[in-house]
Coordinates of C-alpha atoms in Angstrom, one line a residue:
Chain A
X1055 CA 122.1 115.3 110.8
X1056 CA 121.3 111.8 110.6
X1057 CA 117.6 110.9 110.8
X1058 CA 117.9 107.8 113.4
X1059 CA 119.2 108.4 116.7
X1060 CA 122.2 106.6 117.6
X1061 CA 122.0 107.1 121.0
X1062 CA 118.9 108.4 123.5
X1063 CA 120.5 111.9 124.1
X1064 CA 118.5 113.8 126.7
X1065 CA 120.4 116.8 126.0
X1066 CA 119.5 119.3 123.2
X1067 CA 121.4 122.8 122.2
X1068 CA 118.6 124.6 123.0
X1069 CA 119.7 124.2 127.0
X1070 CA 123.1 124.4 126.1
X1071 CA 124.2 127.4 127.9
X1072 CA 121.8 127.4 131.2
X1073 CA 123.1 124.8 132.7
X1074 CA 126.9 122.7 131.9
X1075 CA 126.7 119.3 130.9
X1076 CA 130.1 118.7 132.6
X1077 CA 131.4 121.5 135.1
X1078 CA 135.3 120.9 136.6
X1079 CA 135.9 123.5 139.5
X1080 CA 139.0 123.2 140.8
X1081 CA 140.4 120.0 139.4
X1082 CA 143.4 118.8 141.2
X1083 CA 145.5 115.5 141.1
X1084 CA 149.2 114.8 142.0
X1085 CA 151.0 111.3 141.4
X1086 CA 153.4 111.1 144.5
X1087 CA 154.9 114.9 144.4
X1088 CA 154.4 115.7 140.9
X1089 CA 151.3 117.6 140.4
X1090 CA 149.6 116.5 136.8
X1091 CA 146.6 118.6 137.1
X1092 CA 147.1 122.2 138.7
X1093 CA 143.5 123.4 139.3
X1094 CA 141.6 123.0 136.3
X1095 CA 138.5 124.9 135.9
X1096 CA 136.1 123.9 132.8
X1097 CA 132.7 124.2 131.5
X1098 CA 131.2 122.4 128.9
X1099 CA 127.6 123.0 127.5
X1100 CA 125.0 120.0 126.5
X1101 CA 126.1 119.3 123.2
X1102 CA 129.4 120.8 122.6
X1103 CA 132.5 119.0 121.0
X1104 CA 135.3 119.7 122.7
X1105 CA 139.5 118.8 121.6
X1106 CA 142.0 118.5 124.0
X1107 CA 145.2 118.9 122.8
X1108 CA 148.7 119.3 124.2
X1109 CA 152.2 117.3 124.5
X1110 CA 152.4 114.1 126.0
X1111 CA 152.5 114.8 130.0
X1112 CA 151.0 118.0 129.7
X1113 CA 147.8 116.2 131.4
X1114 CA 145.2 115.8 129.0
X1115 CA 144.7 112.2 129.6
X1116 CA 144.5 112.1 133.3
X1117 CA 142.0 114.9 133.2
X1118 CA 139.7 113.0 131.0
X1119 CA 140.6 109.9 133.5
X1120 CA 139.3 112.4 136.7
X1121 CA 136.2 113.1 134.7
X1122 CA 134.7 109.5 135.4
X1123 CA 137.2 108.8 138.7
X1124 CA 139.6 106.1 136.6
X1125 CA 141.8 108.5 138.8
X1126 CA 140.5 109.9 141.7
X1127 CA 141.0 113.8 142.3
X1128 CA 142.9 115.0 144.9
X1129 CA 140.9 116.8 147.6
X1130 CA 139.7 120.3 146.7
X1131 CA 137.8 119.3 143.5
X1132 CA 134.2 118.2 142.1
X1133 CA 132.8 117.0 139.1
X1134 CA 129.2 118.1 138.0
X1135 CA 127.6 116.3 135.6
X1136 CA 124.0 117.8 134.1
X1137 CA 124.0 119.7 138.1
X1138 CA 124.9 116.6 140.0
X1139 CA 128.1 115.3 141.5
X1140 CA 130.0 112.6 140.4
X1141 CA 132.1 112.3 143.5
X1142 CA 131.3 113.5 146.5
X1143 CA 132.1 117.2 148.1
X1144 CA 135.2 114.9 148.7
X1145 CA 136.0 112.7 146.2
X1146 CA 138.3 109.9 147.6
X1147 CA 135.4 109.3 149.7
X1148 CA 132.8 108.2 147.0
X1149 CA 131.2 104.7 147.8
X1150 CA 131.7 102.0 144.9
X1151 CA 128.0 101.6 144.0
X1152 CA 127.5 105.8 143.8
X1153 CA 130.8 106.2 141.5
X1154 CA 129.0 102.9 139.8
X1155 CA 126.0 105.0 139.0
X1156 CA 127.3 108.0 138.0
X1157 CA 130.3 106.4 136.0
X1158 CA 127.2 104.7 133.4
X1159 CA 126.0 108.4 132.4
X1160 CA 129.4 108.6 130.8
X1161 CA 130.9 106.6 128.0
X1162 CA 134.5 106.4 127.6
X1163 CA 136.2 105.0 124.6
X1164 CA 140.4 104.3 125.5
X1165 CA 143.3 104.3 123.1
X1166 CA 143.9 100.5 123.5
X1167 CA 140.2 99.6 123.0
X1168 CA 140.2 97.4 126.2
X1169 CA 137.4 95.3 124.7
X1170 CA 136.9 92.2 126.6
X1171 CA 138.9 89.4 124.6
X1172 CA 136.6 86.3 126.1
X1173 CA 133.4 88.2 124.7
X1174 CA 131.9 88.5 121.0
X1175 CA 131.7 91.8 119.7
X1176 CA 128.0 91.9 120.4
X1177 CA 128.8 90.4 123.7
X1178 CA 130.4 93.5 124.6
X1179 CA 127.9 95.7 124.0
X1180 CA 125.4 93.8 125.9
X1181 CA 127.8 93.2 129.1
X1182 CA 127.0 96.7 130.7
X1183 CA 123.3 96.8 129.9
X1184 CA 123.0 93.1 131.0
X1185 CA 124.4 94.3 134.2
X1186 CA 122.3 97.1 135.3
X1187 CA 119.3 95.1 134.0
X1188 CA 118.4 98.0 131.2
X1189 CA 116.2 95.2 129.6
X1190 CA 114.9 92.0 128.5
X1191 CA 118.4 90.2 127.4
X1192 CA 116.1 90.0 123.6
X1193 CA 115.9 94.1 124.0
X1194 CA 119.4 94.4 125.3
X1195 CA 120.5 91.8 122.3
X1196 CA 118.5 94.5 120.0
X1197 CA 119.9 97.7 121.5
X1198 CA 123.1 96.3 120.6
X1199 CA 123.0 94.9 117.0
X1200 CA 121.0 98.5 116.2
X1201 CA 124.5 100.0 118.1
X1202 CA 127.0 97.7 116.0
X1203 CA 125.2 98.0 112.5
X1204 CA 125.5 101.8 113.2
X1205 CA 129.0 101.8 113.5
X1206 CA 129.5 99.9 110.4
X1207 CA 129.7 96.1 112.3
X1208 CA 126.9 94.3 111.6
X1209 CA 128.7 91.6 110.2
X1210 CA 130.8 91.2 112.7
X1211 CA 128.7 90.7 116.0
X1212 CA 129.9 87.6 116.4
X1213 CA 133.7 88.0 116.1
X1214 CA 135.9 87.9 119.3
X1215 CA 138.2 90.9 119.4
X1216 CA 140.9 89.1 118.3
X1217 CA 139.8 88.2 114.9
X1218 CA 138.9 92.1 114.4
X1219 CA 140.7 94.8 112.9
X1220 CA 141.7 98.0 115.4
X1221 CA 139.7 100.2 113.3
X1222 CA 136.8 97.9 114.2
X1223 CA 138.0 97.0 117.6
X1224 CA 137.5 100.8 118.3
X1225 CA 134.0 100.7 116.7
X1226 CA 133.2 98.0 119.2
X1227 CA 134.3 100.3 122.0
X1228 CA 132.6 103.4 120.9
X1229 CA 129.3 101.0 120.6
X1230 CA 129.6 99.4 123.9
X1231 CA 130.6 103.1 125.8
X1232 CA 127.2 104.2 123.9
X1233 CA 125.2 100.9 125.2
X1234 CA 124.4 102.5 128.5
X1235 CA 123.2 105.7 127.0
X1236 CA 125.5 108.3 127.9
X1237 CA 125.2 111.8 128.4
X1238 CA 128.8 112.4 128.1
X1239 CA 131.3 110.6 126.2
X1240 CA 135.0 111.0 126.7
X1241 CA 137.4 109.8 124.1
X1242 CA 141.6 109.3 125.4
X1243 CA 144.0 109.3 121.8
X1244 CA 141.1 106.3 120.3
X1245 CA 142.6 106.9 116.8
X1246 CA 147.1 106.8 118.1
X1247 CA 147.0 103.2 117.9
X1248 CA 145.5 102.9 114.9
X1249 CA 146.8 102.0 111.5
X1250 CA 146.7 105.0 109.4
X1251 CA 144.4 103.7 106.9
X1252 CA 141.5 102.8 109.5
X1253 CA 141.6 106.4 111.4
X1254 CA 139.2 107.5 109.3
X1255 CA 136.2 104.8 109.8
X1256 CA 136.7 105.3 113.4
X1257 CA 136.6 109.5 112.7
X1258 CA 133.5 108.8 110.6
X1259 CA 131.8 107.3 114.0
X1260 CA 133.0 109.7 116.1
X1261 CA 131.5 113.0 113.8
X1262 CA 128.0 111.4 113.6
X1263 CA 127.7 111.3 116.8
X1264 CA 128.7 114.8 117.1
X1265 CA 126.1 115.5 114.9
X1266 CA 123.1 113.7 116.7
X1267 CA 124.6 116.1 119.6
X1268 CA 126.7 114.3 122.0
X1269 CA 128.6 116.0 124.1
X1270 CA 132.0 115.1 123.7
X1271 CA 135.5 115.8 124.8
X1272 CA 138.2 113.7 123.0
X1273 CA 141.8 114.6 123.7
X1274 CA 143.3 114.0 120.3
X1275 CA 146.9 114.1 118.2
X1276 CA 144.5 114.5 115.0
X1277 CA 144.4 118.4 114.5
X1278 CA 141.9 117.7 111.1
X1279 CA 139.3 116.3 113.3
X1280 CA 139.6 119.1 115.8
X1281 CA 139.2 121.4 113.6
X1282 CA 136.6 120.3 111.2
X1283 CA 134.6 118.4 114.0
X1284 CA 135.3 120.2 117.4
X1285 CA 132.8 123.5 118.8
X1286 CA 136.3 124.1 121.1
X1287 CA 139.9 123.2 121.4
X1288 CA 141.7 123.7 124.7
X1289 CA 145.3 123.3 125.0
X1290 CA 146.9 121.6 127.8
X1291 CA 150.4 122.3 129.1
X1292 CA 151.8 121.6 132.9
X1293 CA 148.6 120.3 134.1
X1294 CA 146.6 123.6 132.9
X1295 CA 144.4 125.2 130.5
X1296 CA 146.5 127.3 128.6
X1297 CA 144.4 128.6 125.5
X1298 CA 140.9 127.7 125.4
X1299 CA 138.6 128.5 122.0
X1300 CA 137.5 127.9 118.8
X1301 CA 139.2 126.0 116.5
X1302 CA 139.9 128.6 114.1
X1303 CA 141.0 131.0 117.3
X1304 CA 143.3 128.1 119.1
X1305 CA 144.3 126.4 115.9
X1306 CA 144.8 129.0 113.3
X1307 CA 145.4 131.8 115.8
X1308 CA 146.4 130.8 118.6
X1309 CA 147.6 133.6 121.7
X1310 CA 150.3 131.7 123.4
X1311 CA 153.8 131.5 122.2
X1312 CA 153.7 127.6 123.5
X1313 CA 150.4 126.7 121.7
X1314 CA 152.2 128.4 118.7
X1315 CA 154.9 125.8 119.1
X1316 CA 153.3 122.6 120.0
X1317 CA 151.2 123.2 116.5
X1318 CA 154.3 124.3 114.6
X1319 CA 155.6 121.0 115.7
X1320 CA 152.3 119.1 115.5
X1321 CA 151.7 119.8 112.0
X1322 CA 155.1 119.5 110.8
X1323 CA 154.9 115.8 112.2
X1324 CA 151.9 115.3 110.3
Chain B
X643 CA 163.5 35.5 139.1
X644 CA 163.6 38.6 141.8
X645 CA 159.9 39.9 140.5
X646 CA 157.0 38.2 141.4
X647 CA 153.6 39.6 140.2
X648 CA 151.9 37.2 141.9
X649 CA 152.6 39.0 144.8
X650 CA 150.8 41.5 144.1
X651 CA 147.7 39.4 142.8
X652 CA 147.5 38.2 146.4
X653 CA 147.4 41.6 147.8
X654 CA 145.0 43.0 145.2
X655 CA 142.1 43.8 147.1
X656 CA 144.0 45.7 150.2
X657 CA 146.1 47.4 147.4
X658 CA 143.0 48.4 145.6
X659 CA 141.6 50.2 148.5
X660 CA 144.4 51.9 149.1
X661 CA 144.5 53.1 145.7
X662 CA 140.5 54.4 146.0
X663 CA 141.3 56.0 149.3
X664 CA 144.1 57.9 147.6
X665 CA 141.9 58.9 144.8
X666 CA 138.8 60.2 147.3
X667 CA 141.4 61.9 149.3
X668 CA 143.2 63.9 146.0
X669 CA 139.6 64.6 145.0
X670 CA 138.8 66.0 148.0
X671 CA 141.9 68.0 148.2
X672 CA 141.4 70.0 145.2
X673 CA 137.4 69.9 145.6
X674 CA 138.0 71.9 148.7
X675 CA 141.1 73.9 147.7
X676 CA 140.0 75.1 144.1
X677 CA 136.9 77.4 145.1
X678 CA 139.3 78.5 148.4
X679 CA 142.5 79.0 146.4
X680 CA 140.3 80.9 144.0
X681 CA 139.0 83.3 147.0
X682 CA 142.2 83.5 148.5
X683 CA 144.2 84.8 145.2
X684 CA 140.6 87.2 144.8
X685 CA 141.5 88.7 148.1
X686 CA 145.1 89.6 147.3
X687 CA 144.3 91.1 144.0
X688 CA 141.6 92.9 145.8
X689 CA 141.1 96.8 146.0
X690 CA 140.3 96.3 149.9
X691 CA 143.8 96.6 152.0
X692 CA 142.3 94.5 154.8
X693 CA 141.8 91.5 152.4
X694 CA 144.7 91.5 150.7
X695 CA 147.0 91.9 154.0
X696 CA 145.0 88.9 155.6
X697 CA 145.3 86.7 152.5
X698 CA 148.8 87.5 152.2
X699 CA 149.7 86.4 155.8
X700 CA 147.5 83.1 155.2
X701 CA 149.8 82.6 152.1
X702 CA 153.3 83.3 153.7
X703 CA 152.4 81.6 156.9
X704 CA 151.4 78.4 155.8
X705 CA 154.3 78.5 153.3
X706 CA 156.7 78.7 155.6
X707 CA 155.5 75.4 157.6
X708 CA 156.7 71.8 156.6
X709 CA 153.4 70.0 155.3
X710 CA 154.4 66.8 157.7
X711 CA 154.6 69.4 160.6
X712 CA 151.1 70.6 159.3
X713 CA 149.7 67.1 159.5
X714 CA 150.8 66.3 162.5
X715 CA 149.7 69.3 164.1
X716 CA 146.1 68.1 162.6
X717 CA 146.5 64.8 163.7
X718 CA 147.9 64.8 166.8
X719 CA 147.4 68.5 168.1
X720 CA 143.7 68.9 166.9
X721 CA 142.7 66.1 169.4
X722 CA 144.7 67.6 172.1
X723 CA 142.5 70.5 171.9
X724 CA 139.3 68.4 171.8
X725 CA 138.7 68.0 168.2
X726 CA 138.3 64.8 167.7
X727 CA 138.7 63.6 163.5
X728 CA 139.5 60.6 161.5
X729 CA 142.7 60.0 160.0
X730 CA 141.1 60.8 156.8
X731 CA 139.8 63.9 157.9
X732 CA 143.0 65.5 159.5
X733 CA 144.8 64.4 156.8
X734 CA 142.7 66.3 154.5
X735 CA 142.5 69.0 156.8
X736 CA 146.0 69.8 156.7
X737 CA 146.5 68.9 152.6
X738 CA 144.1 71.6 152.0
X739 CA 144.7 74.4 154.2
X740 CA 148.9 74.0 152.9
X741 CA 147.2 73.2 149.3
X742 CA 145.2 76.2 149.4
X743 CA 148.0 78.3 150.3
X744 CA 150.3 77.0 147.2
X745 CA 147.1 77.2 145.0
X746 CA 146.3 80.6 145.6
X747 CA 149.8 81.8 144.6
X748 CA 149.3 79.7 141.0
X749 CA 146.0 81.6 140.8
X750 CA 147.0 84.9 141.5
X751 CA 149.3 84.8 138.7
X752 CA 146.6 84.0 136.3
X753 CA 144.8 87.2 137.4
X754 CA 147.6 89.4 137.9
X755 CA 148.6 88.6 133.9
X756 CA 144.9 90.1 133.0
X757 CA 146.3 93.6 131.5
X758 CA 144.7 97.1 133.6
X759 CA 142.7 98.0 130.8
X760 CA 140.4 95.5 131.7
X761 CA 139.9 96.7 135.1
X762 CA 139.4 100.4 133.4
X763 CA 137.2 99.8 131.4
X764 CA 135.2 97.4 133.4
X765 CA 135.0 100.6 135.6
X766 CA 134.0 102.7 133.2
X767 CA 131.2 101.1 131.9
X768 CA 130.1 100.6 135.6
X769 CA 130.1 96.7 136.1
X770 CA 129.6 95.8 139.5
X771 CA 132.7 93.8 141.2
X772 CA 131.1 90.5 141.3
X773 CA 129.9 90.8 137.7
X774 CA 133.7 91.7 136.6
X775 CA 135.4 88.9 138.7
X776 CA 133.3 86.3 136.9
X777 CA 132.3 87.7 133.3
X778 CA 135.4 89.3 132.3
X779 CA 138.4 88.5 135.3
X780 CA 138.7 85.1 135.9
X781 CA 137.6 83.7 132.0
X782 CA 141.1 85.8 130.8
X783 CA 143.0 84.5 133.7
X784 CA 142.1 80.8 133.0
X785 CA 144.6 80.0 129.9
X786 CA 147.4 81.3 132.1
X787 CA 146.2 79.6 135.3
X788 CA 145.4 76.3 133.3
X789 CA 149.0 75.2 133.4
X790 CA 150.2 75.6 136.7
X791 CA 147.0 74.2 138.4
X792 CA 147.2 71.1 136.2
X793 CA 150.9 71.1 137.9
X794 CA 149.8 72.0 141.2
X795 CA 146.8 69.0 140.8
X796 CA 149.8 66.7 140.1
X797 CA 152.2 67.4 143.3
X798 CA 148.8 67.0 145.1
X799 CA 148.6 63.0 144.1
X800 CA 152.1 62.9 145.0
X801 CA 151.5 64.5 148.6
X802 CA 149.0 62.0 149.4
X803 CA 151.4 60.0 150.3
X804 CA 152.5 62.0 153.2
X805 CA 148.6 60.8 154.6
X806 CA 150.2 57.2 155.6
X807 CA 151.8 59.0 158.0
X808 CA 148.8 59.6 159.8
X809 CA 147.6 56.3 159.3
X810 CA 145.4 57.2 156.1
X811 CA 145.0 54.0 154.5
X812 CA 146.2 55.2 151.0
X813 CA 148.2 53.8 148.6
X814 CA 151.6 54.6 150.1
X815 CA 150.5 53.2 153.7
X816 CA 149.0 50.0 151.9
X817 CA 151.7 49.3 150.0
X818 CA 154.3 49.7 152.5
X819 CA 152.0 47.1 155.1
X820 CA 152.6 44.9 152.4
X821 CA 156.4 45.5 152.3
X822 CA 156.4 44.8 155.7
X823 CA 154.3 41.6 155.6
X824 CA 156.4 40.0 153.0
X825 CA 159.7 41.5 153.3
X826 CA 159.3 41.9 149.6
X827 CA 159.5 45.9 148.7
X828 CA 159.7 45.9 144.8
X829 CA 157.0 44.6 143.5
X830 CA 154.2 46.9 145.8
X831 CA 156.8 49.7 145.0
X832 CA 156.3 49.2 141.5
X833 CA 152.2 49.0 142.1
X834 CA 152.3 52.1 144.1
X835 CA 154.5 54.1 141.8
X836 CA 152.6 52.5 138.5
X837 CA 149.3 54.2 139.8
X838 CA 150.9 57.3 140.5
X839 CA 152.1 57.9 137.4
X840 CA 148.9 56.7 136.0
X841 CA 147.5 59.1 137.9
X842 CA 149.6 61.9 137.3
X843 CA 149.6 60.6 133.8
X844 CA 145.8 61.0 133.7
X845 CA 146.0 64.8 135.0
X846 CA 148.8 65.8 132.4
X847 CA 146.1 64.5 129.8
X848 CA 143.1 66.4 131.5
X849 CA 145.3 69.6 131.1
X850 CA 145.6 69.8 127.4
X851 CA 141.7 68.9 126.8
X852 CA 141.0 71.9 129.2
X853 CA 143.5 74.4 127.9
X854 CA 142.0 73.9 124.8
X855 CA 138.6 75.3 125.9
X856 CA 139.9 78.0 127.5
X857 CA 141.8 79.4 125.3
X858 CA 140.7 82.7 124.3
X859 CA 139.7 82.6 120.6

C-alpha cells in the first residue's frame, strides 16, 4: 500500500459488503435486432477489482460502455452507483446535465486513449476539473501535476499527445479519468493497443491504484493481470455472465466447458 | 498600340471605389457567414434531431437556388414586400444567406473528420456541450476546415461580381461603366481582373500563415 493517496477515495473495504459500489439489475441493450447484453445482473463491492474477460462480441465492452451511458440501456435496466441511479428508472430518458453529473463519479480509461490531440498532457488533466469548477485553475494546475508525476509523467506535462509514447498516452488517460475523483473507474482493453514492451508501465499504474482501493472493473485480454491483480474475473459470452469468481476458481478452475476453451485458446495465444 | 494605361489613370478614382466597395462587401460576406456557417454545420452535427433536420433543409434549399435568382429576389422582391434596402445591403443579404449555406457544408466536414473517441471521452469525463464544441471540437476540426474555407473565401471575391447586377458599385459594375463610356473594354478588364487576382492572391497567402497555427502539434 502506497503511503500518498493517488486519488480521494471515499470508499474503504470496511463497507464493502453493506452496500454495492456499482449494482447492474437487469442490464439490457440490443443494436438493431441483435441483443449484445441479455440481462446482466452484477454486484460489485467498494473496493473490489474486478476482470472481464471473454471473446471479442461476447459483450464485455459495451457492458462497461452501459455502466457510464456511452450506450444507453435498453428499457428494463438501472445502474446504481454507491445507492443512486445513474440513469433514470428509465434510462433513454436521462437529461444531459443529470447523466453529466453522474458520468464525473466514474473514470473511464479506453483502448485508443482518446486524449485530446490540441491539449498538453497536463492540459488534459485539467480540462474536466476546469469545467466543473473543482478549483482555483492554480489548485486544478496542482491536482494535476501531483496526478501526472504519479503515473510516472512528470516530465512530460507539457507534451501534446502526439509527441508521447502509447504507454504514456495511456498514463495521461488513466490521470485525467482520475482528475475528477472517481469512485468507480472502468477500463475497456487500455493495454491491446499497446506495444508489448509498454504494457507493463501502464499495468504498474493500474495495480497501485488497486491497492489504494479503487474499485475497478477492466475488461482485459491480459490473463497475468487478472489474476495477480483482480479480487474477481467474470466471463462473458453471448451478452451474459457465464462464470463469475475468483481468479484462481474462473482461471485455474474454471466450471464451464466454454470458459475452459476461451482460456485454452487465450493462453495458447499468449 | 491597342493598350492604353492611361486610360485607366483617368478613371482611377471611380475604379478605386469600386475596388473598396468590393473589398467592404467580401469582408462583410464572410464577417457575417463565418460565425453563421459555423452554427449551421454545429446544428447538423448536432445530437438534437430538430436541429439537424432544420439545418439540413437550410443547406439543401438554398443550394438548389441560382445565387442571381437569390439576389434578385433580395433586390427586387424584398421591396415588394415592404422592405426597403440599399443595393449594398440586398446584395449582401443574399451573398450571405447562399454563402452561409456553401460554408456550412465546408465546415461540417472539418467536424465530421474529428474521430468518435473524442465525443466518448468528452462524455465520459462529463464536459458540458458548449465546453466540448469549443475546447476540444472545433480546435481539431480547424486544420481540416482551413483549406476549404480559404477556398470558399476565394469564390466569395469572385461572386462579388454578381453585386453589379444590383447596381452595387463594385469593381465589376465600375469597370464595366467604364467600358461603356469609352468603348474601350481591355484595359478596365485587365484592372478589374488584376485586383481579383490580387485579391484572391492575398487569401491563398493568408491560408498557409493560418494552417500553420492550427496545425495540431
Amino acid at each position: 500500500m502506497k503511503d500518498t493517496c493517488m486519488t480521494a477515495n471515499p470508499a474503504t473495504p470496511a463497507r464493502a459488503h453493506d452496500r454495492p459500489m456499482l449494482e447492474l439489475v437487469n442490464l439490457r441493450k440490443s443494436f438493431g435486432n441483435k441483443t449484445v447484453l441479455h440481462g446482466v445482473d452484477l454486484k460489485v463491492p467498494a473496493g473490489q477489482v474486478v476482470s472481464i474477460i471473454g471473446a471479442s462480441g461476447s459483450g464485455k465492452s459495451t457492458l462497461l460502455r452501459c455502466v457510464n451511458h456511452l450506450e444507453t440501456p435498453d428499457a428494463g435496466s438501472a445502474v446504481l452507483i454507491d445507492g443512486q441511479r445513474i440513469g433514470g428508472p428509465d434510462p433513454a430518458r436521462v437529461s444531459r446535465r443529470d447523466l453529466r453529473r453522474r458520468r464525473v463519479e466514474i473514470g473511464m480509461v479506453f483502448q485508443h486513449f482518446n486524449l485530446f490531440p490540441n491539449m498538453t498532457a497536463l492540459e488534459n488533466v485539467m480540462e474536466a476539473p476546469l469545467a466543473h469548477r473543482r478549483g482555483t485553475r492554480a489548485e486544478i494546475r496542482d491536482m494535476a501535476a501531483g496526478l501526472l508525476d504519479r503515473v510516472g509523467l512528470a516530465d512530460r506535462m507539457d507534451h501534446h499527445p502526439g509527441k508521447l509514447s502509447g504507454g504514456q498516452q495511456q498514463r495521461v488517460a488513466i490521470a485525467r479519468a482520475l482528475a475528477m475523483t472517481p469512485k468507480l473507474m472502468l477500463f475497456d482493453e487500455v493495454t491491446s493497443a499497446l506495444d508489448p514492451e509498454l504494457v507493463d508501465d501502464v499495468l504498474q499504474v493500474m495495480r497501485q491504484l488497486a491497492e489504494e482501493g479503487m474499485t475497478m472493473l477492466v475488461v482485459t485480454h491480459e490473463m497475468a493481470f487478472a489474476e495477480d491483480v483482480g479480487d474477481r474475473v467474470i466471463f462473458m459470452a453471448d451478452g451474459a455472465i457465464h462464470e463469475d469468481g475468483t481468479p484462481a476458481e474462473v482461471l485455474r478452475n474454471p466450471q464451464q466447458a466454454r470458459t475452459r476453451s476461451f482460456l485454452g485458446r487465450a493462453m495458447r495465444a499468449r | 498600340m491597342n493598350f492604353d494605361p492611361t486610360l485607366i489613370e483617368n478613371a482611377l478614382p471611380s475604379l478605386l471605389y469600386g475596388v473598396r466597395t468590393t473589398i467592404w462587401l467580401f469582408l462583410a460576406i464572410m464577417g457575417l457567414c463565418t460565425p453563421l456557417a459555423l452554427l449551421v454545420a454545429l446544428a447538423r452535427v448536432s445530437r438534437v434531431r430538430g436541429l439537424r433536420r432544420a439545418a439540413a433543409t437550410y443547406v439543401n434549399v438554398i443550394r438548389a437556388l441560382p445565387l442571381l435568382v437569390i439576389l434578385y429576389f433580395t433586390f427586387y422582391g424584398l421591396p415588394s414586400l415592404g422592405v426597403f434596402v440599399s443595393p449594398f445591403t440586398a446584395a449582401l443579404v443574399g451573398l450571405t444567406v447562399v454563402t452561409t449555406a456553401y460554408l456550412a457544408e465546408d465546415l461540417r466536414s472539418g467536424l465530421m473528420a474529428v474521430p468518435r473517441g473524442q465525443f466518448e471521452a468528452a462524455d465520459a469525463l462529463g464536459l458540458p456541450t458548449w465546453r466540448f464544441v469549443w475546447r476540444v471540437l472545433v480546435p481539431q476540426a480547424l486544420p481540416v476546415m482551413c483549406g476549404p474555407y480559404f477556398t470558399r473565401a476565394i469564390v466569395t471575391v469572385k461572386a462579388t461580381s454578381i453585386a453589379s447586377l444590383v447596381a452595387v458599385s463594385e469593381l465589376t459594375a465600375q469597370s464595366m461603366a467604364k467600358v461603356t463610356e469609352t468603348y474601350r473594354s481591355v484595359e478596365f478588364l485587365a484592372f478589374a481582373a488584376v485586383v481579383y487576382l490580387l485579391l484572391t492572391s492575398l487569401m491563398a497567402i493568408l491560408q498557409s500563415r493560418v494552417q500553420r497555427r492550427v496545425t495540431l502539434p
